[in-house]
mmCIF file of C-alpha atoms in Angstrom:
data_model
loop_
_atom_site.group_PDB
_atom_site.id
_atom_site.type_symbol
_atom_site.label_atom_id
_atom_site.label_comp_id
_atom_site.label_asym_id
_atom_site.label_seq_id
_atom_site.Cartn_x
_atom_site.Cartn_y
_atom_site.Cartn_z
ATOM 1 C CA MET A 1 0.000 0.000 0.000
ATOM 2 C CA ARG A 2 1.377 3.355 -1.074
ATOM 3 C CA LEU A 3 -0.207 5.703 1.474
ATOM 4 C CA SER A 4 -1.877 5.967 4.869
ATOM 5 C CA ILE A 5 -3.919 9.121 5.514
ATOM 6 C CA ILE A 6 -4.313 9.948 9.201
ATOM 7 C CA THR A 7 -7.028 12.371 10.284
ATOM 8 C CA VAL A 8 -7.168 13.734 13.827
ATOM 9 C CA ASN A 9 -10.401 15.327 15.029
ATOM 10 C CA TYR A 10 -11.911 16.783 18.179
ATOM 11 C CA ASN A 11 -15.312 18.485 18.238
ATOM 12 C CA ASN A 12 -14.990 19.709 14.653
ATOM 13 C CA LYS A 13 -17.846 17.948 12.889
ATOM 14 C CA ASP A 14 -18.209 20.498 10.080
ATOM 15 C CA GLY A 15 -14.462 20.485 9.424
ATOM 16 C CA LEU A 16 -14.398 16.695 9.479
ATOM 17 C CA GLN A 17 -17.155 16.592 6.869
ATOM 18 C CA LYS A 18 -15.025 18.806 4.593
ATOM 19 C CA THR A 19 -12.064 16.466 5.021
ATOM 20 C CA ILE A 20 -14.185 13.378 4.361
ATOM 21 C CA ASP A 21 -15.577 14.880 1.155
ATOM 22 C CA SER A 22 -12.066 15.737 0.018
ATOM 23 C CA VAL A 23 -10.478 12.373 0.729
ATOM 24 C CA ILE A 24 -13.193 10.151 -0.711
ATOM 25 C CA SER A 25 -13.192 12.172 -3.949
ATOM 26 C CA GLN A 26 -9.520 11.443 -4.698
ATOM 27 C CA THR A 27 -8.961 9.709 -8.030
ATOM 28 C CA PHE A 28 -5.935 7.902 -6.551
ATOM 29 C CA LYS A 29 -7.187 4.969 -4.475
ATOM 30 C CA ASP A 30 -4.090 3.108 -3.241
ATOM 31 C CA PHE A 31 -4.414 4.352 0.319
ATOM 32 C CA GLU A 32 -5.918 3.481 3.670
ATOM 33 C CA TRP A 33 -7.554 6.013 5.956
ATOM 34 C CA ILE A 34 -7.237 6.183 9.729
ATOM 35 C CA VAL A 35 -9.401 8.532 11.818
ATOM 36 C CA ILE A 36 -8.534 9.315 15.431
ATOM 37 C CA ASP A 37 -11.216 11.248 17.310
ATOM 38 C CA GLY A 38 -10.576 12.591 20.789
ATOM 39 C CA GLY A 39 -13.965 11.649 22.239
ATOM 40 C CA SER A 40 -15.978 14.386 20.536
ATOM 41 C CA THR A 41 -19.423 15.335 21.797
ATOM 42 C CA ASP A 42 -20.555 17.483 18.851
ATOM 43 C CA GLY A 43 -21.766 14.701 16.555
ATOM 44 C CA SER A 44 -18.332 13.888 15.113
ATOM 45 C CA ARG A 45 -18.480 10.320 16.374
ATOM 46 C CA GLU A 46 -21.831 9.769 14.679
ATOM 47 C CA LEU A 47 -20.399 11.206 11.441
ATOM 48 C CA ILE A 48 -17.425 8.850 11.698
ATOM 49 C CA GLU A 49 -19.706 5.860 12.261
ATOM 50 C CA LYS A 50 -21.790 6.893 9.237
ATOM 51 C CA ASN A 51 -18.652 6.860 7.047
ATOM 52 C CA LYS A 52 -16.806 3.995 8.757
ATOM 53 C CA ASN A 53 -16.667 1.904 5.586
ATOM 54 C CA TYR A 54 -14.078 4.348 4.256
ATOM 55 C CA PHE A 55 -11.737 3.813 7.212
ATOM 56 C CA SER A 56 -9.279 0.993 7.846
ATOM 57 C CA PHE A 57 -9.274 1.992 11.517
ATOM 58 C CA TRP A 58 -11.056 4.556 13.657
ATOM 59 C CA CYS A 59 -11.543 5.288 17.324
ATOM 60 C CA SER A 60 -13.246 7.911 19.446
ATOM 61 C CA GLU A 61 -11.710 8.183 22.884
ATOM 62 C CA HIS A 62 -9.976 10.642 25.170
ATOM 63 C CA ASP A 63 -6.388 11.399 24.208
ATOM 64 C CA LYS A 64 -3.529 13.490 25.585
ATOM 65 C CA GLY A 65 -3.381 15.993 22.756
ATOM 66 C CA VAL A 66 -2.962 16.244 19.001
ATOM 67 C CA TYR A 67 0.433 14.498 18.836
ATOM 68 C CA ASN A 68 -0.786 11.653 21.035
ATOM 69 C CA ALA A 69 -3.660 11.257 18.584
ATOM 70 C CA MET A 70 -1.311 11.387 15.582
ATOM 71 C CA ASN A 71 0.914 8.762 17.208
ATOM 72 C CA LYS A 72 -2.118 6.514 17.683
ATOM 73 C CA GLY A 73 -2.681 6.763 13.950
ATOM 74 C CA ILE A 74 0.948 5.974 13.126
ATOM 75 C CA VAL A 75 0.828 2.791 15.195
ATOM 76 C CA HIS A 76 -2.054 1.499 13.047
ATOM 77 C CA ALA A 77 -0.627 2.632 9.682
ATOM 78 C CA LYS A 78 0.552 0.184 7.019
ATOM 79 C CA GLY A 79 1.246 2.475 4.054
ATOM 80 C CA GLU A 80 4.682 3.263 2.651
ATOM 81 C CA TYR A 81 4.031 6.993 3.177
ATOM 82 C CA LEU A 82 1.948 8.806 5.790
ATOM 83 C CA ASN A 83 -0.040 11.997 5.340
ATOM 84 C CA PHE A 84 -1.624 13.838 8.277
ATOM 85 C CA MET A 85 -4.793 15.521 6.992
ATOM 86 C CA ASN A 86 -6.481 16.965 10.080
ATOM 87 C CA SER A 87 -10.200 17.694 10.225
ATOM 88 C CA GLY A 88 -10.959 20.986 8.527
ATOM 89 C CA ASP A 89 -8.095 20.635 6.064
ATOM 90 C CA CYS A 90 -8.662 19.257 2.579
ATOM 91 C CA PHE A 91 -6.833 18.486 -0.627
ATOM 92 C CA VAL A 92 -6.810 21.279 -3.207
ATOM 93 C CA SER A 93 -8.439 19.052 -5.829
ATOM 94 C CA ASN A 94 -9.510 15.453 -6.326
ATOM 95 C CA GLN A 95 -6.378 14.789 -8.408
ATOM 96 C CA VAL A 96 -3.723 15.806 -5.864
ATOM 97 C CA LEU A 97 -2.747 12.284 -4.825
ATOM 98 C CA GLU A 98 -2.790 11.138 -8.452
ATOM 99 C CA LYS A 99 -0.318 13.881 -9.388
ATOM 100 C CA ILE A 100 2.044 12.935 -6.556
ATOM 101 C CA PHE A 101 1.965 9.159 -6.731
ATOM 102 C CA SER A 102 1.889 8.812 -10.510
ATOM 103 C CA ASN A 103 5.648 9.286 -10.142
ATOM 104 C CA ASP A 104 7.728 6.579 -8.517
ATOM 105 C CA TYR A 105 9.441 8.775 -5.930
ATOM 106 C CA THR A 106 11.653 7.054 -3.364
ATOM 107 C CA ASN A 107 12.551 10.068 -1.184
ATOM 108 C CA ASP A 108 11.980 9.826 2.556
ATOM 109 C CA ILE A 109 9.770 12.922 2.570
ATOM 110 C CA LEU A 110 7.707 14.406 -0.260
ATOM 111 C CA TYR A 111 6.047 17.778 0.236
ATOM 112 C CA GLY A 112 4.208 20.421 -1.725
ATOM 113 C CA ASN A 113 2.447 23.761 -1.412
ATOM 114 C CA VAL A 114 -0.058 24.964 1.166
ATOM 115 C CA VAL A 115 -2.818 27.371 0.173
ATOM 116 C CA THR A 116 -5.503 29.315 2.013
ATOM 117 C CA PHE A 117 -8.470 31.334 0.849
ATOM 118 C CA GLN A 118 -8.889 34.780 2.377
ATOM 119 C CA ASN A 119 -11.792 36.921 1.141
ATOM 120 C CA ASN A 120 -12.212 34.369 -1.659
ATOM 121 C CA LYS A 121 -8.653 35.053 -2.792
ATOM 122 C CA LYS A 122 -6.165 32.193 -3.050
ATOM 123 C CA CYS A 123 -2.949 32.702 -1.093
ATOM 124 C CA THR A 124 0.093 30.422 -0.947
ATOM 125 C CA LEU A 125 1.544 30.165 2.555
ATOM 126 C CA LYS A 126 5.265 30.672 3.036
ATOM 127 C CA THR A 127 6.899 27.290 3.484
ATOM 128 C CA ILE A 128 10.207 25.751 2.422
ATOM 129 C CA HIS A 129 10.537 25.179 -1.320
ATOM 130 C CA SER A 130 13.797 23.265 -1.674
ATOM 131 C CA ASP A 131 15.242 19.742 -2.000
ATOM 132 C CA CYS A 132 18.324 20.789 -0.027
ATOM 133 C CA ILE A 133 16.981 21.898 3.346
ATOM 134 C CA LYS A 134 19.323 23.638 5.771
ATOM 135 C CA GLY A 135 18.965 24.469 9.450
ATOM 136 C CA VAL A 136 18.284 28.114 8.694
ATOM 137 C CA ASP A 137 15.389 27.068 6.444
ATOM 138 C CA LEU A 138 13.696 25.141 9.225
ATOM 139 C CA ILE A 139 14.358 27.874 11.776
ATOM 140 C CA SER A 140 12.806 30.580 9.604
ATOM 141 C CA SER A 141 10.074 28.460 8.018
ATOM 142 C CA SER A 142 8.675 24.938 8.056
ATOM 143 C CA ILE A 143 7.164 22.027 6.160
ATOM 144 C CA CYS A 144 3.415 21.760 6.680
ATOM 145 C CA HIS A 145 2.586 18.201 7.731
ATOM 146 C CA GLN A 146 -0.747 18.331 5.875
ATOM 147 C CA ALA A 147 1.189 18.884 2.639
ATOM 148 C CA ALA A 148 3.871 16.285 3.438
ATOM 149 C CA PHE A 149 4.148 12.574 2.761
ATOM 150 C CA ILE A 150 6.523 10.907 5.213
ATOM 151 C CA LYS A 151 7.821 7.369 4.978
ATOM 152 C CA LEU A 152 6.471 5.213 7.787
ATOM 153 C CA GLU A 153 9.913 3.711 8.324
ATOM 154 C CA LEU A 154 11.202 7.072 9.602
ATOM 155 C CA PHE A 155 8.912 6.798 12.614
ATOM 156 C CA ASN A 156 10.010 3.201 13.138
ATOM 157 C CA LEU A 157 13.674 4.192 12.999
ATOM 158 C CA TYR A 158 13.665 7.523 14.845
ATOM 159 C CA GLY A 159 10.587 7.429 17.045
ATOM 160 C CA LEU A 160 7.117 8.934 17.164
ATOM 161 C CA TYR A 161 6.138 12.552 17.712
ATOM 162 C CA ASP A 162 7.246 14.142 20.984
ATOM 163 C CA GLU A 163 4.062 14.326 23.048
ATOM 164 C CA SER A 164 5.559 16.770 25.553
ATOM 165 C CA LEU A 165 5.102 19.487 22.910
ATOM 166 C CA GLU A 166 1.678 20.846 21.995
ATOM 167 C CA LEU A 167 2.356 22.693 18.721
ATOM 168 C CA VAL A 168 5.754 21.999 17.145
ATOM 169 C CA SER A 169 6.464 18.290 17.498
ATOM 170 C CA ASP A 170 6.046 17.783 13.744
ATOM 171 C CA TRP A 171 8.525 20.631 13.141
ATOM 172 C CA LYS A 172 10.947 19.022 15.623
ATOM 173 C CA PHE A 173 10.589 15.699 13.798
ATOM 174 C CA PHE A 174 11.449 17.275 10.424
ATOM 175 C CA PHE A 175 14.377 19.096 12.020
ATOM 176 C CA GLU A 176 15.825 15.887 13.466
ATOM 177 C CA VAL A 177 15.330 13.494 10.567
ATOM 178 C CA ILE A 178 16.437 15.909 7.828
ATOM 179 C CA LEU A 179 19.369 17.611 9.553
ATOM 180 C CA PHE A 180 20.646 14.976 11.986
ATOM 181 C CA HIS A 181 19.742 11.743 10.196
ATOM 182 C CA LYS A 182 20.180 13.069 6.634
ATOM 183 C CA CYS A 183 16.827 11.829 5.388
ATOM 184 C CA SER A 184 16.007 12.963 1.871
ATOM 185 C CA ALA A 185 13.255 15.482 1.152
ATOM 186 C CA LYS A 186 11.759 16.215 -2.266
ATOM 187 C CA TYR A 187 9.871 19.452 -2.929
ATOM 188 C CA LEU A 188 7.040 19.120 -5.429
ATOM 189 C CA ASP A 189 5.622 22.300 -6.941
ATOM 190 C CA ILE A 190 2.085 21.045 -6.475
ATOM 191 C CA ASP A 191 -0.692 22.700 -4.472
ATOM 192 C CA VAL A 192 -1.531 19.957 -1.990
ATOM 193 C CA VAL A 193 -3.719 21.223 0.822
ATOM 194 C CA VAL A 194 -6.151 23.996 1.656
ATOM 195 C CA TYR A 195 -5.084 24.818 5.198
ATOM 196 C CA ASP A 196 -7.683 25.502 7.881
ATOM 197 C CA LEU A 197 -6.696 28.817 9.515
ATOM 198 C CA ASN A 198 -8.845 27.949 12.535
ATOM 199 C CA GLY A 199 -6.415 25.220 13.594
ATOM 200 C CA ILE A 200 -4.671 25.251 16.972
ATOM 201 C CA SER A 201 -1.264 26.289 15.558
ATOM 202 C CA SER A 202 -2.750 29.276 13.762
ATOM 203 C CA LYS A 203 -4.326 30.574 16.973
ATOM 204 C CA ASN A 204 -1.328 30.192 19.289
ATOM 205 C CA LYS A 205 1.592 31.945 17.582
ATOM 206 C CA GLU A 206 3.265 33.014 20.828
ATOM 207 C CA GLN A 207 3.217 29.514 22.291
ATOM 208 C CA LEU A 208 4.461 28.117 18.984
ATOM 209 C CA LEU A 209 7.506 30.390 19.052
ATOM 210 C CA GLU A 210 8.197 29.539 22.699
ATOM 211 C CA GLU A 211 8.156 25.822 21.937
ATOM 212 C CA LYS A 212 10.462 26.280 18.950
ATOM 213 C CA HIS A 213 12.967 28.127 21.143
ATOM 214 C CA LYS A 214 12.741 25.334 23.711
ATOM 215 C CA VAL A 215 13.452 22.697 21.076
ATOM 216 C CA LEU A 216 16.388 24.629 19.621
ATOM 217 C CA HIS A 217 17.986 25.106 23.032
#
């Protein structure tokens, strides 16, 4: 299996519906889908049960935060690559996965562009656009995990996400595997994901910067 998509959700039924519509419309079908819900009480669980035939695994239970939930998904994943498409986020079009996996890439990490829509205007978020990523690139910018496809074996070799962090554990993971372990990253000039600006990272910029400084020190 080429890909495992992992979706984390907590009390975001409307966002989850957007993500479901996006994933099931993909023309590329060689993937499994794992949904980890944090014990939602807003109808998300009922929505998951309604669509459970699309999922290889799902659960709805209390967790210790977003990275704990993502780690739960990783443990159940069987695909060569993993993509973390959180509730509220969606693929730019129904052909995104087809464009990426029609090529036989072997890089450890594949990643593309992140877009948002503000006042009905499409904007491309500033992220790293390079195959040769340096420390300064990761300090000043990042790779968006919703737009990234990470080989499962990296988590087996180097460990899961650091659950002591609330906002930047995915950034820490990229920092470690690319800079310290020399894993290969391939930038694809493809619009991958429409990013939900209501996500936790978008609302907590000060905490995000504090955690990055902690990791760097």
